[in-house]
Amino acid sequence: MWRANPKAWVTRQFFVQWVNLVFGPSVKKYLQENNLPMQAPLVLDNAPAHPPNLEDDILEEFKFIKVLYLPPNTTPILQPMDQQKKLWPESVAESTFEGFEPEVPVEEEIVSLGRSMSLVMDERDVNELVKEHSQELTTEELQELQSQQIRGFCKKLVLRKSQRWRILSLQVR
């Protein structure tokens, strides 16, 4: 189950759909296949996508799922993947990064590459181009681009067919 969100966050609506369409059926199937009692905890933190009344939104056939919420500010303590955040500064000294090449700004690399191809350009040109293309295209703009591609493809196709007809007509003569 995949859905897009402009901010790459899970929304409440999507989370409820996921519980009812993916999580619930998967847990039910697992419990039935393994002859386990129809009981399952769903432990959640206080993320914005986790509605406080989730049990009300769960379908009747999945009411065996018990929703449990962690107390506020306990997720980093309980989740093993977050534990490294505490250890990182102590375990990695600044000297570890000695010997690495200094990071060259990407604009400089692009300008260098362009100049190696005999193009006249500087970093302002690169930044201007990036700025022009940083906005997402609208649906209308995407449709126009697709139309242009289709027209270009059709022109090539017509050209190829006309060339083929010329060849055939020359052979007939």
Tab-separated table of C-alpha atoms in Angstrom:
chain	number	residue	atom	x	y	z
A	1	MET	CA	0.000	0.000	0.000
A	2	TRP	CA	1.622	3.223	-1.138
A	3	ARG	CA	0.370	6.787	-1.067
A	4	ALA	CA	2.149	10.073	-1.721
A	5	ASN	CA	2.185	13.065	0.578
A	6	PRO	CA	3.959	16.326	-0.369
A	7	LYS	CA	5.705	16.513	3.006
A	8	ALA	CA	6.458	12.761	3.096
A	9	TRP	CA	4.470	12.376	6.299
A	10	VAL	CA	1.880	9.760	7.075
A	11	THR	CA	-1.518	11.383	7.504
A	12	ARG	CA	-4.184	10.241	9.972
A	13	GLN	CA	-6.453	9.155	7.148
A	14	PHE	CA	-3.697	7.117	5.524
A	15	PHE	CA	-2.713	5.563	8.861
A	16	VAL	CA	-6.304	4.457	9.565
A	17	GLN	CA	-6.509	2.982	6.046
A	18	TRP	CA	-3.230	1.158	6.625
A	19	VAL	CA	-4.494	-0.315	9.908
A	20	ASN	CA	-7.730	-1.523	8.283
A	21	LEU	CA	-6.366	-2.649	4.911
A	22	VAL	CA	-2.881	-3.936	5.718
A	23	PHE	CA	-2.105	-4.317	9.416
A	24	GLY	CA	-5.445	-5.778	10.546
A	25	PRO	CA	-5.732	-8.446	7.824
A	26	SER	CA	-2.048	-9.411	8.174
A	27	VAL	CA	-2.264	-9.835	11.940
A	28	LYS	CA	-5.544	-11.752	11.695
A	29	LYS	CA	-4.077	-14.126	9.090
A	30	TYR	CA	-0.931	-14.665	11.176
A	31	LEU	CA	-2.901	-15.421	14.355
A	32	GLN	CA	-5.221	-17.839	12.531
A	33	GLU	CA	-2.396	-19.659	10.718
A	34	ASN	CA	-0.496	-20.144	13.983
A	35	ASN	CA	-3.559	-21.093	16.064
A	36	LEU	CA	-3.006	-18.160	18.404
A	37	PRO	CA	-5.702	-16.325	20.371
A	38	MET	CA	-7.230	-13.389	18.521
A	39	GLN	CA	-5.428	-10.714	20.520
A	40	ALA	CA	-2.870	-8.217	19.269
A	41	PRO	CA	-1.410	-5.030	20.726
A	42	LEU	CA	-0.634	-2.078	18.485
A	43	VAL	CA	1.808	0.146	20.375
A	44	LEU	CA	1.992	3.731	19.098
A	45	ASP	CA	3.863	6.864	20.049
A	46	ASN	CA	2.248	10.285	19.982
A	47	ALA	CA	2.994	11.067	16.325
A	48	PRO	CA	0.536	13.437	14.624
A	49	ALA	CA	-0.698	10.650	12.326
A	50	HIS	CA	-1.719	8.425	15.244
A	51	PRO	CA	-5.257	9.487	16.133
A	52	PRO	CA	-6.072	9.267	19.849
A	53	ASN	CA	-9.356	7.478	19.102
A	54	LEU	CA	-7.956	4.944	16.621
A	55	GLU	CA	-9.891	2.033	18.157
A	56	ASP	CA	-13.128	3.737	17.059
A	57	ASP	CA	-11.917	3.753	13.434
A	58	ILE	CA	-10.811	0.112	13.321
A	59	LEU	CA	-13.184	-2.146	11.387
A	60	GLU	CA	-15.356	-4.502	13.453
A	61	GLU	CA	-13.508	-7.602	12.236
A	62	PHE	CA	-10.257	-6.222	13.685
A	63	LYS	CA	-11.566	-5.183	17.104
A	64	PHE	CA	-9.228	-7.811	18.591
A	65	ILE	CA	-6.434	-5.243	18.100
A	66	LYS	CA	-5.793	-3.313	21.304
A	67	VAL	CA	-4.289	0.122	20.675
A	68	LEU	CA	-1.783	1.225	23.321
A	69	TYR	CA	-0.140	4.655	23.386
A	70	LEU	CA	3.301	5.326	24.798
A	71	PRO	CA	3.572	8.203	27.265
A	72	PRO	CA	4.886	11.456	25.752
A	73	ASN	CA	8.660	11.791	25.285
A	74	THR	CA	9.393	8.102	25.878
A	75	THR	CA	9.869	6.982	22.281
A	76	PRO	CA	13.604	7.880	22.089
A	77	ILE	CA	14.209	5.988	25.315
A	78	LEU	CA	12.365	2.850	24.242
A	79	GLN	CA	13.247	2.566	20.565
A	80	PRO	CA	16.614	0.865	19.988
A	81	MET	CA	17.229	2.689	16.716
A	82	ASP	CA	17.216	6.015	18.583
A	83	GLN	CA	19.794	4.899	21.135
A	84	GLN	CA	22.727	5.592	18.807
A	85	LYS	CA	21.871	9.299	18.869
A	86	LYS	CA	23.085	9.492	22.461
A	87	LEU	CA	26.261	7.508	21.792
A	88	TRP	CA	27.343	9.098	18.522
A	89	PRO	CA	29.192	12.220	19.775
A	90	GLU	CA	31.196	10.202	22.303
A	91	SER	CA	32.118	7.355	19.961
A	92	VAL	CA	33.276	9.391	16.976
A	93	ALA	CA	36.042	11.901	17.505
A	94	GLU	CA	36.535	14.815	15.126
A	95	SER	CA	39.963	13.455	14.205
A	96	THR	CA	38.289	10.451	12.596
A	97	PHE	CA	37.612	12.537	9.499
A	98	GLU	CA	41.232	13.566	8.922
A	99	GLY	CA	42.490	12.533	5.529
A	100	PHE	CA	39.167	12.932	3.747
A	101	GLU	CA	39.183	15.278	0.788
A	102	PRO	CA	37.524	18.600	1.515
A	103	GLU	CA	34.020	18.779	0.110
A	104	VAL	CA	33.911	20.820	-3.087
A	105	PRO	CA	30.659	22.728	-3.597
A	106	VAL	CA	28.631	21.039	-6.300
A	107	GLU	CA	28.302	24.310	-8.215
A	108	GLU	CA	32.096	24.421	-8.655
A	109	GLU	CA	32.091	20.847	-9.940
A	110	ILE	CA	29.351	21.637	-12.463
A	111	VAL	CA	31.169	24.772	-13.677
A	112	SER	CA	34.414	22.808	-13.998
A	113	LEU	CA	32.660	20.102	-16.001
A	114	GLY	CA	30.974	22.709	-18.222
A	115	ARG	CA	34.254	24.508	-18.893
A	116	SER	CA	35.918	21.204	-19.787
A	117	MET	CA	33.268	20.975	-22.537
A	118	SER	CA	34.182	24.516	-23.719
A	119	LEU	CA	31.020	26.067	-22.264
A	120	VAL	CA	31.102	29.625	-20.943
A	121	MET	CA	29.484	29.546	-17.507
A	122	ASP	CA	29.949	30.415	-13.863
A	123	GLU	CA	28.390	29.499	-10.498
A	124	ARG	CA	25.659	32.148	-10.886
A	125	ASP	CA	24.471	30.402	-14.058
A	126	VAL	CA	24.255	27.091	-12.213
A	127	ASN	CA	22.384	28.613	-9.266
A	128	GLU	CA	19.989	30.425	-11.609
A	129	LEU	CA	19.229	27.213	-13.490
A	130	VAL	CA	18.624	25.300	-10.261
A	131	LYS	CA	16.371	28.070	-8.961
A	132	GLU	CA	14.326	28.026	-12.182
A	133	HIS	CA	13.752	24.276	-11.846
A	134	SER	CA	13.246	24.036	-8.076
A	135	GLN	CA	9.463	24.480	-8.178
A	136	GLU	CA	7.318	21.398	-8.778
A	137	LEU	CA	5.561	21.413	-12.105
A	138	THR	CA	1.797	21.822	-12.084
A	139	THR	CA	-0.462	19.174	-13.566
A	140	GLU	CA	-1.087	21.437	-16.547
A	141	GLU	CA	2.656	21.887	-17.152
A	142	LEU	CA	3.218	18.128	-16.931
A	143	GLN	CA	0.367	17.523	-19.383
A	144	GLU	CA	1.856	20.088	-21.787
A	145	LEU	CA	5.277	18.409	-21.582
A	146	GLN	CA	3.666	15.050	-22.275
A	147	SER	CA	1.795	16.526	-25.263
A	148	GLN	CA	5.063	17.951	-26.626
A	149	GLN	CA	6.743	14.562	-26.271
A	150	ILE	CA	3.865	12.847	-28.061
A	151	ARG	CA	3.916	15.435	-30.883
A	152	GLY	CA	7.683	14.960	-31.245
A	153	PHE	CA	7.280	11.193	-31.342
A	154	CYS	CA	4.513	11.461	-33.956
A	155	LYS	CA	6.671	13.754	-36.138
A	156	LYS	CA	9.534	11.253	-36.015
A	157	LEU	CA	7.146	8.434	-36.833
A	158	VAL	CA	5.671	10.332	-39.810
A	159	LEU	CA	9.185	11.217	-41.010
A	160	ARG	CA	10.282	7.586	-40.831
A	161	LYS	CA	7.170	6.447	-42.713
A	162	SER	CA	7.656	9.108	-45.416
A	163	GLN	CA	11.305	8.082	-45.810
A	164	ARG	CA	10.208	4.458	-46.077
A	165	TRP	CA	7.672	5.416	-48.788
A	166	ARG	CA	10.366	7.314	-50.696
A	167	ILE	CA	12.616	4.265	-50.598
A	168	LEU	CA	9.777	2.029	-51.767
A	169	SER	CA	8.793	4.424	-54.579
A	170	LEU	CA	12.435	4.592	-55.736
A	171	GLN	CA	12.559	0.803	-55.837
A	172	VAL	CA	9.380	0.687	-57.916
A	173	ARG	CA	10.839	3.070	-60.519
